Tab-separated table of C-alpha atoms in Angstrom:
chain	number	residue	atom	x	y	z
P	128	MET	CA	68.715	-28.468	10.987
P	129	GLY	CA	65.664	-30.257	9.830
P	130	ARG	CA	63.567	-28.859	12.726
P	131	LYS	CA	64.663	-25.284	12.005
P	132	SER	CA	63.835	-25.680	8.362
P	133	SER	CA	60.425	-26.994	9.337
P	134	LYS	CA	59.826	-24.153	11.791
P	135	SER	CA	60.863	-21.619	9.104
P	136	LYS	CA	58.383	-22.965	6.654
P	137	ARG	CA	55.585	-22.788	9.268
P	138	ASN	CA	56.495	-19.062	9.910
P	139	LYS	CA	56.322	-18.315	6.248
P	140	ARG	CA	52.974	-20.061	5.877
P	141	LYS	CA	51.647	-17.929	8.845
P	142	ASN	CA	52.994	-14.698	7.391
P	143	SER	CA	51.582	-15.565	4.001
P	144	LYS	CA	48.052	-16.117	5.577
P	145	LYS	CA	48.316	-12.868	7.400
P	146	LYS	CA	49.124	-11.081	4.198
P	147	SER	CA	46.297	-12.855	2.378
P	148	LYS	CA	43.938	-11.953	5.159
P	149	SER	CA	45.099	-8.307	5.242
P	150	SER	CA	44.760	-8.055	1.476
P	151	LYS	CA	41.254	-9.475	1.642
P	152	GLU	CA	40.182	-7.160	4.438
P	153	HIS	CA	41.569	-4.191	2.341
P	154	SER	CA	39.684	-5.453	-0.695
P	155	ASN	CA	36.545	-5.701	1.365
P	156	SER	CA	36.861	-2.300	2.901
P	157	HIS	CA	37.503	-0.774	-0.548
P	158	HIS	CA	34.335	-2.506	-1.795
P	159	LYS	CA	32.328	-1.257	1.203
P	160	SER	CA	33.580	2.310	0.849
P	161	LYS	CA	32.849	2.160	-2.947
P	162	LYS	CA	29.449	0.674	-2.141
P	163	HIS	CA	28.506	3.192	0.425
P	164	GLY	CA	30.327	6.135	-1.006
P	165	ASN	CA	29.792	9.786	-0.032
P	166	LYS	CA	26.397	11.460	0.576
P	167	MET	CA	24.300	11.761	-2.552
P	168	ASN	CA	21.974	14.629	-2.707
P	169	ASP	CA	20.993	15.251	-6.391
P	170	LEU	CA	20.779	13.855	-9.807
P	171	GLN	CA	24.311	15.076	-10.621
P	172	SER	CA	25.858	12.890	-7.848
P	173	VAL	CA	23.878	9.853	-9.167
P	174	ALA	CA	25.007	10.537	-12.732
P	175	SER	CA	28.567	10.918	-11.596
P	176	ALA	CA	28.590	7.570	-9.805
P	177	ILE	CA	27.263	5.911	-12.921
P	178	LYS	CA	29.899	7.567	-15.090
P	179	ARG	CA	32.689	6.490	-12.666
P	180	GLY	CA	31.471	2.975	-12.908
P	181	ASP	CA	30.569	2.724	-9.154
P	182	ILE	CA	27.034	1.726	-10.335
P	183	ARG	CA	26.595	-1.261	-12.516
P	184	LYS	CA	23.464	-3.145	-11.215
P	185	ILE	CA	20.390	-1.017	-11.245
P	186	VAL	CA	17.037	-2.183	-9.981
P	187	TRP	CA	14.031	0.029	-11.137
P	188	LEU	CA	10.581	0.054	-9.436
P	189	SER	CA	7.714	1.601	-11.540
P	190	GLY	CA	4.154	2.747	-10.770
P	191	ALA	CA	1.401	4.290	-12.899
P	192	GLY	CA	3.262	7.713	-13.064
P	193	ILE	CA	5.654	6.485	-15.754
P	194	SER	CA	2.831	5.761	-18.171
P	195	VAL	CA	0.757	9.001	-17.726
P	196	SER	CA	2.419	10.618	-20.784
P	197	ALA	CA	1.353	7.632	-22.889
P	198	GLY	CA	-2.168	8.696	-22.309
P	199	ILE	CA	-2.866	6.269	-19.493
P	200	PRO	CA	-4.153	8.259	-16.384
P	201	ASP	CA	-2.786	7.244	-12.968
P	202	PHE	CA	-5.272	5.813	-10.412
P	203	ARG	CA	-5.574	8.296	-7.653
P	204	THR	CA	-5.229	11.850	-9.105
P	205	LYS	CA	-8.469	13.524	-8.190
P	206	GLY	CA	-10.629	14.444	-11.153
P	207	THR	CA	-8.360	12.826	-13.881
P	208	GLY	CA	-7.305	9.520	-12.245
P	209	LEU	CA	-8.808	6.168	-13.418
P	210	TYR	CA	-10.657	5.698	-10.117
P	211	SER	CA	-12.581	9.131	-10.801
P	212	ARG	CA	-14.364	7.650	-13.838
P	213	LEU	CA	-15.915	4.954	-11.620
P	214	GLU	CA	-18.120	7.163	-9.486
P	215	LYS	CA	-21.142	6.037	-11.506
P	216	TYR	CA	-20.797	2.504	-10.002
P	217	GLU	CA	-21.155	3.799	-6.494
P	218	LEU	CA	-18.287	1.564	-5.242
P	219	PRO	CA	-17.749	1.191	-1.493
P	220	ARG	CA	-14.217	2.402	-2.307
P	221	PRO	CA	-12.385	2.726	-5.635
P	222	GLU	CA	-10.002	-0.114	-4.977
P	223	CYS	CA	-12.994	-2.507	-5.043
P	224	THR	CA	-12.540	-2.455	-8.875
P	225	PHE	CA	-9.540	-4.686	-8.229
P	226	ASP	CA	-10.907	-6.684	-5.314
P	227	ILE	CA	-11.441	-10.457	-6.315
P	228	GLU	CA	-14.408	-10.899	-4.136
P	229	TYR	CA	-16.183	-7.682	-5.349
P	230	PHE	CA	-15.313	-8.598	-8.943
P	231	LYS	CA	-17.158	-11.877	-8.599
P	232	LYS	CA	-20.325	-10.096	-7.570
P	233	LYS	CA	-19.966	-6.941	-9.766
P	234	PRO	CA	-17.354	-7.177	-12.611
P	235	GLU	CA	-18.775	-4.269	-14.661
P	236	ALA	CA	-16.559	-1.577	-13.109
P	237	PHE	CA	-13.395	-3.490	-13.841
P	238	PHE	CA	-14.292	-4.184	-17.451
P	239	ASP	CA	-15.135	-0.482	-17.951
P	240	LEU	CA	-11.687	0.432	-16.669
P	241	ALA	CA	-9.997	-2.381	-18.581
P	242	LYS	CA	-10.685	-0.602	-22.037
P	243	THR	CA	-8.344	2.255	-20.871
P	244	LEU	CA	-5.596	-0.130	-19.891
P	245	LEU	CA	-5.511	-2.580	-22.802
P	246	PRO	CA	-2.137	-3.109	-24.360
P	247	GLY	CA	-1.737	-1.950	-27.971
P	248	GLU	CA	-3.629	1.264	-27.382
P	249	HIS	CA	-0.592	3.180	-26.169
P	250	VAL	CA	3.134	3.672	-26.921
P	251	PRO	CA	6.035	3.703	-24.497
P	252	THR	CA	7.016	6.892	-22.872
P	253	ARG	CA	10.527	8.585	-22.599
P	254	THR	CA	10.875	6.842	-19.174
P	255	HIS	CA	10.189	3.477	-20.759
P	256	MET	CA	12.873	4.206	-23.402
P	257	PHE	CA	15.244	5.429	-20.774
P	258	LEU	CA	14.761	1.911	-19.095
P	259	LYS	CA	15.614	0.283	-22.576
P	260	LEU	CA	18.718	2.513	-22.745
P	261	LEU	CA	19.900	1.388	-19.236
P	262	SER	CA	19.335	-2.168	-20.414
P	263	ASP	CA	21.259	-1.701	-23.651
P	264	LYS	CA	24.205	-0.319	-21.666
P	265	GLY	CA	24.290	-3.390	-19.348
P	266	LEU	CA	23.222	-1.308	-16.342
P	267	LEU	CA	19.630	-2.540	-15.881
P	268	HIS	CA	19.547	-5.646	-13.714
P	269	ARG	CA	15.786	-5.828	-13.269
P	270	THR	CA	12.671	-3.596	-13.424
P	271	TYR	CA	9.668	-4.410	-11.199
P	272	THR	CA	6.467	-2.742	-12.400
P	273	GLN	CA	3.085	-2.311	-10.828
P	274	ASN	CA	1.706	-1.465	-14.198
P	275	ILE	CA	-0.359	-3.805	-16.350
P	276	ASP	CA	0.093	-1.886	-19.601
P	277	GLY	CA	2.959	-3.965	-21.020
P	278	LEU	CA	4.929	-0.840	-22.095
P	279	GLU	CA	8.245	-2.117	-20.859
P	280	ARG	CA	7.962	-5.043	-23.167
P	281	LEU	CA	6.882	-2.834	-26.004
P	282	ALA	CA	9.799	-0.540	-25.335
P	283	GLY	CA	12.145	-3.541	-25.967
P	284	VAL	CA	13.262	-4.285	-22.439
P	285	PRO	CA	14.114	-8.059	-22.416
P	286	GLU	CA	11.486	-10.130	-20.784
P	287	HIS	CA	13.948	-11.807	-18.344
P	288	LYS	CA	14.568	-8.293	-16.840
P	289	ILE	CA	10.982	-7.450	-16.231
P	290	VAL	CA	8.933	-8.596	-13.208
P	291	GLU	CA	5.229	-7.664	-13.615
P	292	ALA	CA	4.441	-7.592	-9.892
P	293	HIS	CA	0.646	-7.169	-10.493
P	294	GLY	CA	0.338	-9.399	-13.486
P	295	SER	CA	-0.626	-8.447	-17.003
P	296	PHE	CA	-2.971	-8.865	-19.932
P	297	ALA	CA	-0.693	-11.459	-21.395
P	298	LYS	CA	-2.872	-14.332	-20.247
P	299	SER	CA	-6.495	-14.788	-19.130
P	300	TYR	CA	-8.252	-17.409	-17.060
P	301	CYS	CA	-11.413	-18.466	-15.431
P	302	VAL	CA	-11.851	-17.205	-11.835
P	303	ASN	CA	-13.794	-20.320	-10.958
P	304	CYS	CA	-12.070	-23.356	-12.566
P	305	LYS	CA	-8.738	-21.592	-13.399
P	306	ALA	CA	-8.932	-22.777	-17.033
P	307	GLN	CA	-7.072	-20.637	-19.577
P	308	TYR	CA	-9.307	-18.238	-21.523
P	309	ASP	CA	-8.598	-17.141	-25.058
P	310	ASN	CA	-6.834	-13.793	-25.070
P	311	ASP	CA	-8.354	-12.610	-28.383
P	312	ALA	CA	-11.768	-13.334	-26.999
P	313	MET	CA	-10.982	-11.416	-23.856
P	314	ARG	CA	-9.845	-8.399	-25.791
P	315	SER	CA	-12.936	-8.564	-28.011
P	316	ALA	CA	-15.239	-8.847	-24.974
P	317	ILE	CA	-13.577	-5.769	-23.284
P	318	LEU	CA	-13.829	-3.632	-26.431
P	319	LYS	CA	-17.562	-4.611	-26.817
P	320	ASN	CA	-18.447	-3.874	-23.215
P	321	GLU	CA	-19.244	-7.596	-22.652
P	322	ILE	CA	-18.610	-9.699	-19.589
P	323	PRO	CA	-16.639	-12.775	-20.693
P	324	HIS	CA	-17.508	-16.242	-19.217
P	325	CYS	CA	-15.637	-19.480	-19.215
P	326	LYS	CA	-16.748	-21.864	-21.946
P	327	LYS	CA	-16.017	-24.900	-19.707
P	328	CYS	CA	-17.849	-24.032	-16.423
P	329	GLY	CA	-19.589	-20.639	-17.170
P	330	GLY	CA	-17.696	-18.855	-14.536
P	331	LEU	CA	-16.317	-15.314	-14.894
P	332	ALA	CA	-13.118	-14.965	-16.941
P	333	LYS	CA	-10.606	-12.168	-16.355
P	334	PRO	CA	-7.161	-11.084	-17.566
P	335	GLY	CA	-4.132	-12.286	-15.571
P	336	ILE	CA	-4.018	-9.084	-13.537
P	337	VAL	CA	-3.404	-9.574	-9.815
P	338	PHE	CA	-6.440	-8.412	-7.733
P	339	PHE	CA	-6.608	-7.649	-4.072
P	340	GLY	CA	-7.079	-11.040	-2.367
P	341	GLU	CA	-4.928	-12.853	-4.923
P	342	SER	CA	-1.288	-13.889	-4.658
P	343	LEU	CA	1.404	-12.052	-6.525
P	344	PRO	CA	3.208	-14.046	-9.343
P	345	LYS	CA	5.628	-16.675	-8.253
P	346	ARG	CA	8.322	-14.760	-10.201
P	347	PHE	CA	7.984	-11.872	-7.853
P	348	HIS	CA	8.364	-13.877	-4.670
P	349	LYS	CA	11.254	-15.931	-6.211
P	350	MET	CA	13.410	-12.894	-7.197
P	351	HIS	CA	12.592	-9.730	-5.284
P	352	ARG	CA	14.517	-10.282	-2.126
P	353	SER	CA	17.885	-11.277	-3.900
P	354	ASP	CA	17.504	-8.468	-6.438
P	355	MET	CA	16.875	-5.818	-3.757
P	356	LYS	CA	19.922	-6.979	-1.788
P	357	SER	CA	22.282	-7.223	-4.625
P	358	CYS	CA	21.635	-3.923	-6.533
P	359	ASP	CA	23.967	-0.921	-6.226
P	360	LEU	CA	21.397	1.621	-7.114
P	361	LEU	CA	17.571	1.531	-6.712
P	362	ILE	CA	15.394	3.820	-8.703
P	363	VAL	CA	11.756	4.225	-7.703
P	364	ALA	CA	9.634	6.204	-10.237
P	365	GLY	CA	6.027	7.247	-10.524
P	366	THR	CA	4.367	5.315	-7.660
P	367	SER	CA	2.461	6.204	-4.504
P	368	LEU	CA	4.029	3.294	-2.628
P	369	ARG	CA	0.727	2.490	-1.073
P	370	VAL	CA	0.078	-1.060	-2.158
P	371	GLN	CA	1.742	-3.938	-0.345
P	372	PRO	CA	3.931	-5.835	-0.631
P	373	PHE	CA	5.305	-3.757	-3.568
P	374	SER	CA	5.529	-0.720	-1.324
P	375	GLU	CA	7.962	-2.575	0.962
P	376	LEU	CA	10.500	-3.270	-1.722
P	377	PRO	CA	12.539	-0.051	-1.203
P	378	ARG	CA	12.962	-0.881	2.503
P	379	ILE	CA	14.838	-4.071	1.692
P	380	VAL	CA	17.502	-2.148	-0.067
P	381	LYS	CA	20.375	-0.989	2.343
P	382	GLY	CA	23.744	0.647	2.065
P	383	VAL	CA	23.394	1.792	-1.563
P	384	PRO	CA	21.854	4.945	-3.290
P	385	ARG	CA	18.155	5.092	-3.730
P	386	LEU	CA	16.575	7.530	-6.021
P	387	LEU	CA	12.972	8.557	-5.943
P	388	ILE	CA	11.558	10.194	-9.098
P	389	ASN	CA	8.025	11.316	-8.346
P	390	ARG	CA	5.587	14.168	-8.274
P	391	GLU	CA	5.360	13.967	-4.505
P	392	CYS	CA	7.593	12.553	-1.731
P	393	VAL	CA	6.543	9.065	-0.617
P	394	GLY	CA	8.002	6.205	1.287
P	395	GLU	CA	9.441	8.060	4.125
P	396	GLY	CA	9.441	7.029	7.910
P	397	GLY	CA	9.201	3.573	9.401
P	398	HIS	CA	11.762	0.839	9.077
P	399	ASN	CA	14.463	1.919	6.512
P	400	GLY	CA	12.127	4.382	4.733
P	401	PHE	CA	13.460	7.070	2.449
P	402	ASP	CA	15.611	9.559	4.361
P	403	PHE	CA	16.341	12.696	2.226
P	404	ASP	CA	17.556	14.973	5.128
P	405	SER	CA	20.165	13.286	7.342
P	406	LYS	CA	23.859	14.075	7.011
P	407	HIS	CA	25.063	10.814	5.492
P	408	THR	CA	22.038	9.782	3.496
P	409	GLN	CA	22.330	8.165	0.031
P	410	ASP	CA	18.716	8.768	-0.721
P	411	VAL	CA	18.019	11.230	-3.570
P	412	LEU	CA	14.666	12.990	-4.234
P	413	ALA	CA	13.911	14.247	-7.765
P	414	LEU	CA	10.482	15.766	-7.728
P	415	GLY	CA	8.724	16.222	-11.073
P	416	ASN	CA	7.301	14.540	-14.103
P	417	CYS	CA	9.082	11.133	-14.771
P	418	ASP	CA	9.847	12.008	-18.357
P	419	ASP	CA	11.330	15.322	-17.509
P	420	VAL	CA	13.513	13.909	-14.716
P	421	VAL	CA	14.836	10.966	-16.765
P	422	SER	CA	15.659	13.435	-19.635
P	423	LYS	CA	17.685	15.528	-17.195
P	424	LEU	CA	19.460	12.458	-15.927
P	425	ALA	CA	20.205	11.428	-19.537
P	426	GLU	CA	21.538	14.826	-20.179
P	427	LEU	CA	23.871	14.647	-17.044
P	428	LEU	CA	25.046	11.206	-18.241
P	429	GLY	CA	25.758	12.465	-21.792
P	430	TRP	CA	23.108	10.207	-23.251
P	431	THR	CA	20.596	12.862	-24.657
P	432	GLU	CA	21.164	11.892	-28.260
P	433	GLU	CA	20.791	8.190	-27.663
P	434	LEU	CA	17.584	8.751	-25.720
P	435	GLU	CA	16.236	11.089	-28.378
P	436	ALA	CA	16.958	8.448	-31.081
P	437	ARG	CA	14.868	5.926	-29.221
P	438	CYS	CA	11.913	8.161	-28.503
P	439	PRO	CA	9.050	9.340	-30.776
P	440	PRO	CA	9.026	13.164	-31.213
P	441	ARG	CA	7.625	14.930	-28.172
P	442	ARG	CA	4.249	16.364	-29.143
P	443	GLU	CA	2.902	19.544	-27.568
P	444	ARG	CA	-0.281	18.647	-25.769
P	445	LYS	CA	-3.215	20.837	-26.821
P	446	PRO	CA	-5.580	21.961	-24.064
P	447	SER	CA	-8.778	20.189	-23.852
P	448	PHE	CA	-12.215	21.758	-24.479
P	449	VAL	CA	-12.812	21.829	-20.670
P	450	GLU	CA	-9.500	23.363	-20.051
P	451	ASN	CA	-10.153	26.150	-22.649
P	452	VAL	CA	-13.558	26.839	-21.014
P	453	VAL	CA	-12.114	27.048	-17.569
P	454	ASP	CA	-9.282	29.283	-18.782
P	455	SER	CA	-11.896	31.584	-20.437
P	456	VAL	CA	-13.954	31.819	-17.287
P	457	VAL	CA	-10.970	32.544	-15.065
P	458	ASP	CA	-9.786	35.194	-17.497
P	459	THR	CA	-13.261	36.888	-17.577
P	460	LEU	CA	-13.465	36.803	-13.710
P	461	GLU	CA	-10.010	38.266	-13.415
P	462	ARG	CA	-10.815	41.096	-15.768
P	463	GLY	CA	-14.105	41.754	-13.956
P	464	MET	CA	-12.380	41.855	-10.528
P	465	LYS	CA	-9.729	44.237	-11.823
P	466	ALA	CA	-12.495	46.488	-13.222
P	467	LEU	CA	-14.063	46.506	-9.773
P	468	LYS	CA	-10.647	47.164	-8.244
P	469	VAL	CA	-10.852	44.092	-6.040
P	470	PHE	CA	-7.175	43.532	-6.437
């Protein structure tokens, strides 16, 4: 009788383990199906997933495109980008502005450009305020930015949620002896078109912006891999994805939706690049101005009033003198060609 009782208990324990295992597998499969979901192909499907609560941990990657409407030009747009204003320096290539070895020899180009990028000269854009809104709603896990303008901080995004992958103007130091350099003195030198030098060793001083040839901040290396692997939505906005290792971050993210908000399609091809065309893709492409796209997303989420309350009034941009002259010339040419019956 005792043996039967013991055997019966063992069977019960086995059945209990099977049920527990089955329950665990069901839970895991439910989590996976929720994580992978159905195909996403537009902003509406992204908004729907957020509203359902399927998305709760967003990682956001930003480039210069999110700051253009703040009056800060991007780097590479021909004619208007920041690199275009450096032609007078006859650089071997525009990127030399941010090359540490070139900077040591000819720092003038960088300090000319630095005036345009100084924090305090610009206000956050609608995209920055949308980031703040995501943070306030507990949906923003982290934002990684290539920008050095500090507008995420100014928008009110908590510092622990920001990773400034390419550094910032928050600190300055000597390139030679690495001693800290007074930030107010750095700002003053930049505004006066002066080249700052270390008071200890006389070496060149520079803001804490990461140049080509320098290591990215420890915070970036410490956090990026775990953040990319744990998020349930990745948003990439306003970047050409040309500068490594930042450009490789989207490729770490697997099995969850990835939304690209940009004026052009980037980051396709190669290992785990964006794929906007396959049958079961969860990659979504939203082409256009960043502010316009996030305004549309806010509308789909029912957050328009909340976003508007955080944003300064949208001012209509007046055409520049050059644009007016060009428009006038084009109009004159068109009228002349019509008079000649060219078209």
